[in-house]
Coordinates of C-alpha atoms in Angstrom, one line a residue:
M1 CA 16.7 11.3 6.4
A2 CA 16.9 8.2 8.5
V3 CA 17.3 5.0 6.5
F4 CA 14.0 3.0 6.8
D5 CA 13.9 -0.8 6.6
T6 CA 10.2 -1.4 5.7
A7 CA 10.1 -5.2 5.9
K8 CA 12.0 -5.4 9.2
A9 CA 10.0 -2.5 10.8
L10 CA 6.7 -4.1 9.9
R11 CA 7.7 -7.6 10.8
Q12 CA 8.6 -6.4 14.3
R13 CA 5.1 -5.0 14.8
L14 CA 2.9 -7.3 12.7
D15 CA 1.0 -9.0 15.5
D16 CA -0.2 -5.9 17.3
P17 CA -2.6 -3.4 15.6
A18 CA -1.4 -0.5 17.8
A19 CA 2.2 -1.3 16.7
V20 CA 1.1 -1.3 13.1
W21 CA -0.3 2.2 13.5
E22 CA 3.1 3.1 15.0
F23 CA 4.8 1.6 11.9
L24 CA 2.6 3.8 9.6
R25 CA 3.6 6.9 11.5
L26 CA 7.3 6.0 11.1
F27 CA 6.9 5.0 7.5
T28 CA 5.0 8.2 6.4
T29 CA 7.7 10.3 8.1
A30 CA 10.6 8.4 6.6
W31 CA 9.2 8.5 3.1
G32 CA 7.9 12.0 3.1
L33 CA 4.2 11.2 2.9
P34 CA 1.4 13.3 4.3
S35 CA 0.7 12.4 7.9
G36 CA -2.3 12.9 10.2
P37 CA -4.3 13.9 12.0
I38 CA -6.6 14.8 9.1
A39 CA -9.3 17.5 9.3
G40 CA -12.9 16.7 8.4
V41 CA -13.3 13.3 10.0
D42 CA -16.1 14.4 12.3
Q43 CA -17.9 16.1 9.5
A44 CA -17.7 13.0 7.3
E45 CA -19.2 11.0 10.2
D46 CA -22.1 13.4 10.5
R47 CA -22.7 13.5 6.8
Q48 CA -22.9 9.7 6.5
G49 CA -24.9 9.2 9.7
V50 CA -22.6 6.3 10.6
R51 CA -20.3 6.2 13.6
L52 CA -16.8 5.7 12.4
P53 CA -15.0 2.5 13.6
V54 CA -12.3 3.3 16.2
A55 CA -9.7 1.6 13.9
L56 CA -10.7 3.9 11.0
R57 CA -10.3 7.0 13.2
E58 CA -6.8 5.7 14.1
A59 CA -6.1 5.3 10.3
Y60 CA -7.1 8.9 9.7
A61 CA -5.0 10.0 12.6
C62 CA -1.8 8.7 11.2
T63 CA -2.1 8.5 7.4
G64 CA -2.5 11.8 5.7
F65 CA -3.1 10.3 2.3
L66 CA -6.6 9.1 3.2
D67 CA -9.3 11.7 2.6
P68 CA -12.4 11.5 4.7
R69 CA -14.3 13.8 2.3
G70 CA -14.6 10.9 -0.1
M71 CA -16.2 8.5 2.5
Y72 CA -19.5 7.0 1.7
A73 CA -21.8 4.1 2.8
E74 CA -23.6 1.7 0.5
D75 CA -24.8 -1.9 0.5
G76 CA -23.6 -2.4 4.1
I77 CA -20.1 -1.1 3.4
L78 CA -18.4 2.0 4.6
A79 CA -16.0 3.1 1.8
F80 CA -13.0 5.0 3.2
H81 CA -10.6 5.3 0.2
S82 CA -10.9 5.5 -3.5
A83 CA -8.3 5.3 -6.2
D84 CA -7.6 8.2 -8.6
P85 CA -10.6 8.1 -10.9
L86 CA -8.4 8.9 -13.9
I87 CA -6.6 5.6 -13.3
T88 CA -9.4 3.2 -12.2
E89 CA -12.7 3.2 -10.4
T90 CA -11.7 1.3 -7.3
A91 CA -12.7 1.7 -3.6
W92 CA -11.7 0.2 -0.3
G93 CA -14.3 -0.3 2.5
I94 CA -15.2 -1.9 5.8
P95 CA -18.3 -4.0 6.2
I96 CA -20.5 -2.1 8.6
A97 CA -21.6 -5.3 10.4
V98 CA -18.1 -5.9 11.7
A99 CA -16.9 -2.3 11.9
D100 CA -16.7 -2.4 15.7
Q101 CA -13.9 -5.0 15.6
A102 CA -10.5 -3.8 16.9
D103 CA -9.0 -4.2 13.4
P104 CA -11.8 -5.0 11.0
P105 CA -11.4 -6.6 7.6
V106 CA -11.3 -4.6 4.4
V107 CA -13.1 -5.3 1.1
I108 CA -12.4 -3.8 -2.3
D109 CA -14.6 -3.0 -5.3
T110 CA -12.9 -2.7 -8.7
G111 CA -16.2 -2.3 -10.5
S112 CA -17.7 -5.7 -10.1
G113 CA -18.9 -5.7 -6.5
W114 CA -17.3 -5.9 -3.1
R115 CA -14.9 -8.8 -2.4
P116 CA -12.4 -9.5 0.4
Y117 CA -9.1 -7.7 0.3
L118 CA -7.3 -8.0 3.7
D119 CA -8.4 -9.3 7.0
R120 CA -7.1 -6.3 8.9
L121 CA -7.7 -2.6 8.3
S122 CA -4.3 -1.7 9.7
L123 CA -2.5 -3.9 7.1
A124 CA -4.7 -2.5 4.3
C125 CA -3.5 0.9 5.3
V126 CA 0.1 -0.3 5.2
D127 CA -0.5 -1.5 1.6
L128 CA -2.0 1.9 0.7
A129 CA 0.9 3.7 2.3
L130 CA 3.4 1.6 0.3
T131 CA 1.4 2.4 -2.8
A132 CA 1.5 6.1 -2.0
A133 CA 5.3 6.0 -1.6
I134 CA 5.8 4.1 -4.9
D135 CA 3.6 6.6 -6.7
G136 CA 5.9 9.5 -5.7
D137 CA 7.5 11.6 -8.4
T138 CA 11.1 11.4 -7.2
L139 CA 13.6 8.5 -7.0
T140 CA 11.1 6.2 -8.7
N141 CA 11.3 3.9 -11.7
A142 CA 9.7 0.9 -13.3
C143 CA 10.5 -2.0 -15.5
E144 CA 9.0 -5.3 -16.9
L145 CA 10.9 -8.4 -16.1
P146 CA 10.7 -11.7 -18.1
P147 CA 9.8 -14.9 -16.2
E148 CA 13.4 -16.1 -15.8
Q149 CA 14.4 -12.8 -14.1
V150 CA 11.4 -12.5 -11.7
P151 CA 12.9 -14.8 -9.0
S152 CA 15.9 -12.4 -8.7
V153 CA 13.7 -9.9 -6.9
A154 CA 12.8 -12.4 -4.1
A155 CA 16.4 -13.5 -3.9
R156 CA 17.9 -10.1 -3.5
F157 CA 15.2 -8.2 -1.5
D158 CA 13.3 -8.9 1.7
R159 CA 9.6 -9.7 1.4
V160 CA 7.4 -7.2 3.2
P161 CA 5.1 -9.4 5.4
L162 CA 1.9 -8.8 3.5
P163 CA 0.0 -11.6 1.7
D164 CA -0.3 -11.7 -2.1
L165 CA -2.9 -9.1 -3.1
P166 CA -5.1 -8.6 -6.1
M167 CA -3.9 -5.9 -8.5
W168 CA -6.7 -3.3 -8.2
I169 CA -6.1 -1.7 -11.6
E170 CA -6.1 -4.9 -13.8
A171 CA -7.0 -8.1 -12.0
E172 CA -5.1 -10.2 -14.6
D173 CA -1.9 -8.6 -13.4
S174 CA -2.2 -10.1 -9.9
P175 CA -0.7 -10.9 -7.5
V176 CA 0.9 -7.8 -6.0
R177 CA 3.9 -8.4 -3.7
W178 CA 6.0 -6.0 -1.8
Y179 CA 9.8 -6.2 -1.1
S180 CA 12.3 -3.9 0.5
R181 CA 15.8 -3.3 1.7
P182 CA 16.9 -0.4 3.9
G183 CA 16.1 2.8 2.0
Q184 CA 14.6 0.8 -0.9
L185 CA 11.0 -0.2 -1.7
L186 CA 9.8 -2.5 -4.6
R187 CA 6.4 -3.7 -5.7
T188 CA 5.9 -6.5 -8.2
H189 CA 2.7 -7.5 -9.9
G190 CA 2.2 -10.6 -12.1
D191 CA 3.5 -14.1 -11.9
D192 CA 4.7 -14.5 -15.5
W193 CA 6.1 -11.4 -17.0
A194 CA 6.1 -9.0 -14.0
W195 CA 6.2 -5.3 -13.6
V196 CA 8.5 -4.0 -11.0
W197 CA 8.0 -0.5 -9.5
I198 CA 10.6 1.0 -7.2
R199 CA 11.2 3.9 -4.9
A200 CA 14.4 4.9 -3.1
Q201 CA 15.1 7.2 -0.2
T202 CA 18.3 8.6 -1.7
P203 CA 20.0 8.5 -5.1
A204 CA 22.5 6.0 -3.7
D205 CA 19.7 3.7 -2.7
L206 CA 18.3 4.0 -6.3
E207 CA 21.6 3.0 -7.7
Q208 CA 21.8 0.0 -5.4
I209 CA 18.4 -1.2 -6.7
Y210 CA 19.7 -0.9 -10.3
A211 CA 22.8 -2.9 -9.3
A212 CA 20.7 -5.6 -7.8
L213 CA 18.7 -6.0 -11.0
P214 CA 21.3 -5.5 -13.7
A215 CA 19.3 -7.1 -16.5
A216 CA 16.3 -4.8 -16.0
R217 CA 15.4 -2.3 -18.7
W218 CA 14.1 0.7 -16.8
S219 CA 11.4 3.0 -18.1
R220 CA 13.7 6.1 -17.5

């Protein structure tokens, strides 16, 4: 498995949507995530009676963790992804009025109506890909850091170039921030006490994360 430097790889491609799709293909391969193209996209389009944005077709072509069977249209929004309903009722969508943009904005509904999430679909898919990697069942862990230890994450890891994002499970746990080092991926949420979720490519990478945060009390 090739060591993957998430922050560096995205930073090099950030300004070009086509390059971000390339990043997603590289990331899904490196972290063992399902990759596209996905079956059922045309059928989903026919079922909804809405022509899919070119950018959304590109997303389905390179990110196998998005499922077009769950697509639906409501209130002028084309919803293209939903969270596990056993965890939360959250959906991500694209406003149909701007769906023909090259890289349209994404909105999110956590149960209280649609609101802005990210201004580019490609970057929203990056966030979803990072989440899928963190949610893996191997070489993962989590801990809660007290306020005085939270800055150590930013000091010892490279910030993935995504903005602060709302926590889509519990809004009060916002913001979500992503960090990485080669072979290592971290997500934090919260500005006071903060939860840290980690994923490593190898057991050695996992041990390096533990060494970088020696005061952390890990869940397992």
